[in-house]
């Protein structure tokens, strides 16, 4: 969970033209209307309109299989991680369906483990959107990672999910989520371990802390800067997870400040 990280700052300069009234006028001309701040952000604005939908899910090929891992097991791992990743983006209520029983149980356990100290435990397993939002489009890209030391390996898929949404009685906005999901396998272990993590971009952090879902953030200029970072990662081939300072994490202290109206 995260508060927005504004890694890329977009600065705009407004040039105001001055007009002078005629010499015999009692007052100057009416001032030129000034541009209003951006209130909507769309897929076209961010350059992600061509991202495939989760139904298409055109992920790149997975990394080459480690030589010590049986081909059949590696194929099952790839299929499970891919299925799990798409479920979290498109159908969070169905996460675990169709997966090996052991993996589904570990995913549930991982989500439950955070209930005592995480503000929005529901978001551990899937991208949970504000039910009042109208989802206009969903785009999805992904990148695989694999680490292997000859005795154990981590296989993970980072998904970059963009949701174009309409706020009730409000503008169109975009919410972005980086989610990493994967499995750990050992040469001498019959069971897999799990890898899970996520970050949001363009969302309202107090909604995450208090309501446990993703809704669009308020200030469009800040959100556009935040989403520019997300878009750059999503358009790339490498799985990059921006580092977060401690003071930008959504935690119990942040939740208390939201409740007190100090954010």
Short mmCIF file of C-alpha atoms in Angstrom, two decimals:
data_model
loop_
_atom_site.label_atom_id
_atom_site.label_comp_id
_atom_site.label_asym_id
_atom_site.label_seq_id
_atom_site.Cartn_x
_atom_site.Cartn_y
_atom_site.Cartn_z
CA UNK A 1 0.00 0.00 0.00
CA UNK A 2 1.25 3.44 -0.66
CA UNK A 3 0.64 7.09 -0.66
CA UNK A 4 1.23 8.66 -4.07
CA UNK A 5 4.89 9.00 -4.95
CA UNK A 6 5.40 11.99 -7.19
CA UNK A 7 8.61 10.96 -8.91
CA UNK A 8 8.00 12.91 -12.07
CA UNK A 9 6.92 16.50 -11.58
CA UNK A 10 5.08 18.14 -14.44
CA UNK A 11 5.42 21.91 -14.32
CA UNK A 12 3.34 24.19 -16.49
CA UNK A 13 3.81 27.90 -16.97
CA UNK A 14 0.83 30.15 -17.67
CA UNK A 15 1.59 33.28 -19.66
CA UNK A 16 -0.97 35.97 -18.91
CA UNK A 17 -1.44 38.58 -21.64
CA UNK A 18 -1.91 42.19 -20.56
CA UNK A 19 -4.35 44.44 -22.42
CA UNK A 20 -4.54 48.17 -22.14
CA UNK A 21 -7.70 50.22 -22.36
CA UNK A 22 -7.98 53.27 -24.60
CA UNK A 23 -6.88 56.61 -23.20
CA UNK A 24 -10.46 57.82 -22.83
CA UNK A 25 -11.75 54.69 -21.12
CA UNK A 26 -12.70 54.80 -17.47
CA UNK A 27 -11.61 51.21 -16.95
CA UNK A 28 -9.42 48.63 -18.61
CA UNK A 29 -10.68 45.75 -20.70
CA UNK A 30 -12.03 42.72 -18.89
CA UNK A 31 -9.21 40.33 -18.00
CA UNK A 32 -8.63 37.36 -20.24
CA UNK A 33 -10.12 34.17 -18.79
CA UNK A 34 -7.44 32.03 -17.19
CA UNK A 35 -7.10 28.31 -17.92
CA UNK A 36 -8.69 26.08 -15.30
CA UNK A 37 -6.77 23.19 -13.71
CA UNK A 38 -7.13 19.83 -15.38
CA UNK A 39 -10.02 17.94 -13.84
CA UNK A 40 -10.06 14.80 -16.00
CA UNK A 41 -7.39 12.26 -16.93
CA UNK A 42 -8.05 9.65 -19.60
CA UNK A 43 -6.22 6.75 -21.24
CA UNK A 44 -5.57 8.99 -24.24
CA UNK A 45 -4.01 11.65 -22.00
CA UNK A 46 -1.59 9.08 -20.58
CA UNK A 47 -0.86 7.29 -23.85
CA UNK A 48 -2.17 3.90 -22.69
CA UNK A 49 -5.23 3.58 -24.93
CA UNK A 50 -3.52 0.75 -26.83
CA UNK A 51 -2.90 -1.41 -23.74
CA UNK A 52 -4.71 -4.76 -24.13
CA UNK A 53 -7.63 -5.66 -21.90
CA UNK A 54 -7.28 -8.38 -19.25
CA UNK A 55 -9.26 -10.70 -21.52
CA UNK A 56 -6.45 -10.44 -24.09
CA UNK A 57 -3.60 -10.48 -21.56
CA UNK A 58 -0.75 -10.45 -24.07
CA UNK A 59 2.09 -11.00 -21.61
CA UNK A 60 5.61 -11.64 -22.92
CA UNK A 61 7.01 -15.15 -22.89
CA UNK A 62 8.24 -16.27 -19.45
CA UNK A 63 11.98 -16.56 -18.74
CA UNK A 64 13.82 -19.70 -19.71
CA UNK A 65 13.34 -22.63 -17.34
CA UNK A 66 16.16 -23.38 -14.86
CA UNK A 67 17.87 -26.61 -15.92
CA UNK A 68 17.35 -28.29 -12.53
CA UNK A 69 13.58 -27.72 -12.55
CA UNK A 70 11.41 -30.29 -14.38
CA UNK A 71 9.73 -28.87 -17.48
CA UNK A 72 6.28 -30.03 -16.38
CA UNK A 73 6.55 -28.30 -13.01
CA UNK A 74 7.80 -25.07 -14.58
CA UNK A 75 4.90 -25.06 -17.04
CA UNK A 76 2.46 -25.47 -14.14
CA UNK A 77 4.12 -22.61 -12.28
CA UNK A 78 3.91 -20.27 -15.27
CA UNK A 79 0.26 -21.12 -15.87
CA UNK A 80 -0.66 -20.66 -12.20
CA UNK A 81 1.08 -17.31 -11.83
CA UNK A 82 -0.46 -16.01 -15.05
CA UNK A 83 -3.96 -17.09 -13.99
CA UNK A 84 -3.53 -15.64 -10.51
CA UNK A 85 -2.28 -12.32 -11.89
CA UNK A 86 -5.20 -11.87 -14.27
CA UNK A 87 -7.71 -12.80 -11.57
CA UNK A 88 -6.35 -10.12 -9.25
CA UNK A 89 -6.81 -7.48 -11.94
CA UNK A 90 -10.15 -8.47 -13.44
CA UNK A 91 -11.94 -10.66 -10.88
CA UNK A 92 -10.57 -10.13 -7.35
CA UNK A 93 -13.43 -12.15 -5.84
CA UNK A 94 -12.27 -15.17 -7.86
CA UNK A 95 -8.61 -15.14 -6.84
CA UNK A 96 -7.54 -18.73 -6.27
CA UNK A 97 -10.21 -20.34 -8.47
CA UNK A 98 -8.70 -23.02 -10.67
CA UNK A 99 -5.28 -22.81 -9.02
CA UNK A 100 -3.57 -25.73 -7.29
CA UNK A 101 -5.15 -26.18 -3.86
CA UNK A 102 -1.88 -25.60 -2.02
CA UNK A 103 -1.22 -22.33 -3.84
CA UNK A 104 -4.80 -21.09 -3.33
CA UNK A 105 -4.50 -21.81 0.39
CA UNK A 106 -1.21 -19.93 0.64
CA UNK A 107 -2.71 -16.92 -1.14
CA UNK A 108 -5.59 -16.87 1.35
CA UNK A 109 -3.20 -17.24 4.27
CA UNK A 110 -1.02 -14.38 3.00
CA UNK A 111 -4.04 -12.08 2.74
CA UNK A 112 -5.34 -13.06 6.17
CA UNK A 113 -1.93 -12.59 7.77
CA UNK A 114 -2.12 -8.85 7.18
CA UNK A 115 -5.52 -8.27 8.74
CA UNK A 116 -4.08 -7.25 12.10
CA UNK A 117 -1.61 -4.67 10.84
CA UNK A 118 -2.68 -3.68 7.34
CA UNK A 119 -5.22 -0.96 6.73
CA UNK A 120 -6.75 -2.48 3.61
CA UNK A 121 -6.26 -6.23 3.81
CA UNK A 122 -8.75 -6.85 0.98
CA UNK A 123 -6.30 -5.20 -1.40
CA UNK A 124 -3.65 -7.79 -0.61
CA UNK A 125 -5.34 -10.33 -2.89
CA UNK A 126 -6.75 -8.19 -5.71
CA UNK A 127 -7.44 -4.77 -7.17
CA UNK A 128 -10.61 -3.75 -5.33
CA UNK A 129 -12.23 -0.68 -6.91
CA UNK A 130 -14.72 1.69 -5.29
CA UNK A 131 -18.13 0.17 -6.14
CA UNK A 132 -19.47 3.63 -7.00
CA UNK A 133 -17.00 4.07 -9.86
CA UNK A 134 -18.04 3.45 -13.46
CA UNK A 135 -15.23 1.48 -15.10
CA UNK A 136 -14.92 2.66 -18.70
CA UNK A 137 -11.90 0.60 -19.73
CA UNK A 138 -9.14 -1.58 -18.29
CA UNK A 139 -5.66 -1.94 -19.76
CA UNK A 140 -3.03 -4.46 -18.74
CA UNK A 141 0.65 -5.04 -19.43
CA UNK A 142 3.11 -7.30 -17.67
CA UNK A 143 6.74 -8.28 -17.19
CA UNK A 144 8.24 -11.51 -15.85
CA UNK A 145 11.19 -11.85 -13.51
CA UNK A 146 13.13 -14.94 -12.48
CA UNK A 147 15.97 -15.40 -10.01
CA UNK A 148 17.78 -18.73 -9.71
CA UNK A 149 20.71 -19.74 -7.55
CA UNK A 150 20.78 -23.37 -8.68
CA UNK A 151 18.91 -24.66 -5.63
CA UNK A 152 15.83 -22.46 -5.50
CA UNK A 153 14.12 -20.01 -7.81
CA UNK A 154 11.60 -17.16 -7.69
CA UNK A 155 9.28 -16.70 -10.67
CA UNK A 156 7.12 -13.58 -10.60
CA UNK A 157 4.87 -11.63 -12.95
CA UNK A 158 4.45 -7.89 -12.45
CA UNK A 159 1.14 -6.67 -13.84
CA UNK A 160 0.51 -3.01 -14.64
CA UNK A 161 -3.28 -2.52 -14.57
CA UNK A 162 -4.79 0.82 -15.62
CA UNK A 163 -8.46 1.54 -14.92
CA UNK A 164 -10.19 4.42 -16.70
CA UNK A 165 -13.07 5.32 -14.41
CA UNK A 166 -15.77 7.94 -14.09
CA UNK A 167 -16.33 9.45 -10.68
CA UNK A 168 -20.04 9.77 -9.80
CA UNK A 169 -21.15 13.21 -11.01
CA UNK A 170 -17.51 13.93 -11.74
CA UNK A 171 -14.73 13.66 -14.30
CA UNK A 172 -12.95 10.72 -15.89
CA UNK A 173 -9.81 9.64 -14.05
CA UNK A 174 -7.28 6.81 -14.18
CA UNK A 175 -6.13 4.52 -11.38
CA UNK A 176 -2.97 2.46 -11.90
CA UNK A 177 -1.84 -0.58 -9.92
CA UNK A 178 1.50 -2.37 -10.03
CA UNK A 179 1.05 -5.85 -8.62
CA UNK A 180 3.74 -8.53 -8.29
CA UNK A 181 2.71 -12.14 -7.81
CA UNK A 182 4.81 -15.23 -8.04
CA UNK A 183 5.96 -18.53 -6.64
CA UNK A 184 9.10 -19.87 -5.03
CA UNK A 185 10.33 -23.37 -5.74
CA UNK A 186 13.17 -25.33 -4.18
CA UNK A 187 15.00 -28.33 -5.56
CA UNK A 188 14.35 -30.30 -2.35
CA UNK A 189 10.89 -28.92 -1.55
CA UNK A 190 7.66 -30.41 -2.92
CA UNK A 191 5.65 -27.23 -2.19
CA UNK A 192 5.77 -23.72 -3.60
CA UNK A 193 6.06 -20.49 -1.68
CA UNK A 194 4.41 -17.23 -2.73
CA UNK A 195 5.50 -13.71 -3.63
CA UNK A 196 2.99 -10.85 -3.27
CA UNK A 197 3.14 -7.06 -3.36
CA UNK A 198 1.38 -4.02 -4.82
CA UNK A 199 1.47 -0.25 -5.24
CA UNK A 200 -1.21 2.17 -6.45
CA UNK A 201 -0.93 5.30 -8.57
CA UNK A 202 -3.53 8.03 -8.98
CA UNK A 203 -5.70 6.81 -6.11
CA UNK A 204 -6.96 8.55 -2.98
CA UNK A 205 -4.98 7.29 -0.01
CA UNK A 206 -7.53 8.06 2.69
CA UNK A 207 -10.04 5.95 0.79
CA UNK A 208 -7.54 3.09 0.89
CA UNK A 209 -7.00 3.60 4.60
CA UNK A 210 -10.63 4.04 5.65
CA UNK A 211 -12.66 2.11 3.09
CA UNK A 212 -10.28 -0.53 1.80
CA UNK A 213 -10.76 0.10 -1.92
CA UNK A 214 -9.28 2.13 -4.76
CA UNK A 215 -10.96 5.35 -5.84
CA UNK A 216 -9.53 8.21 -7.87
CA UNK A 217 -7.47 10.84 -6.08
CA UNK A 218 -8.40 14.50 -5.79
CA UNK A 219 -5.80 16.86 -7.25
CA UNK A 220 -5.53 16.06 -10.95
CA UNK A 221 -2.13 17.71 -11.42
CA UNK A 222 -0.56 15.60 -8.66
CA UNK A 223 -2.28 12.46 -9.90
CA UNK A 224 -1.11 13.08 -13.47
CA UNK A 225 2.46 13.30 -12.22
CA UNK A 226 2.03 10.10 -10.23
CA UNK A 227 0.47 8.30 -13.21
CA UNK A 228 3.29 9.41 -15.49
CA UNK A 229 5.62 7.22 -13.43
CA UNK A 230 3.19 4.31 -13.63
CA UNK A 231 2.78 4.72 -17.41
CA UNK A 232 6.53 4.73 -17.99
CA UNK A 233 6.87 1.45 -16.09
CA UNK A 234 3.85 -0.07 -17.84
CA UNK A 235 5.19 0.77 -21.29
CA UNK A 236 8.55 -0.83 -20.50
CA UNK A 237 9.78 -4.41 -20.64
CA UNK A 238 11.35 -4.41 -17.18
CA UNK A 239 9.59 -5.02 -13.86
CA UNK A 240 10.38 -1.88 -11.85
CA UNK A 241 8.95 -1.18 -8.40
CA UNK A 242 9.60 2.37 -7.14
CA UNK A 243 11.00 2.55 -3.63
CA UNK A 244 8.80 4.21 -1.04
CA UNK A 245 9.99 6.28 1.91
CA UNK A 246 8.42 5.30 5.23
CA UNK A 247 6.46 8.55 5.41
CA UNK A 248 4.62 7.67 2.19
CA UNK A 249 3.23 4.35 3.37
CA UNK A 250 -0.46 3.93 4.15
CA UNK A 251 -0.38 2.50 7.65
CA UNK A 252 -2.27 2.72 10.94
CA UNK A 253 -0.78 6.12 11.73
CA UNK A 254 -1.90 7.43 8.35
CA UNK A 255 -5.36 5.95 8.96
CA UNK A 256 -5.66 7.83 12.26
CA UNK A 257 -4.70 11.08 10.53
CA UNK A 258 -7.35 10.44 7.85
CA UNK A 259 -9.95 9.84 10.54
CA UNK A 260 -8.97 13.07 12.25
CA UNK A 261 -9.11 15.02 8.99
CA UNK A 262 -5.45 16.00 9.17
CA UNK A 263 -4.48 14.73 5.70
#
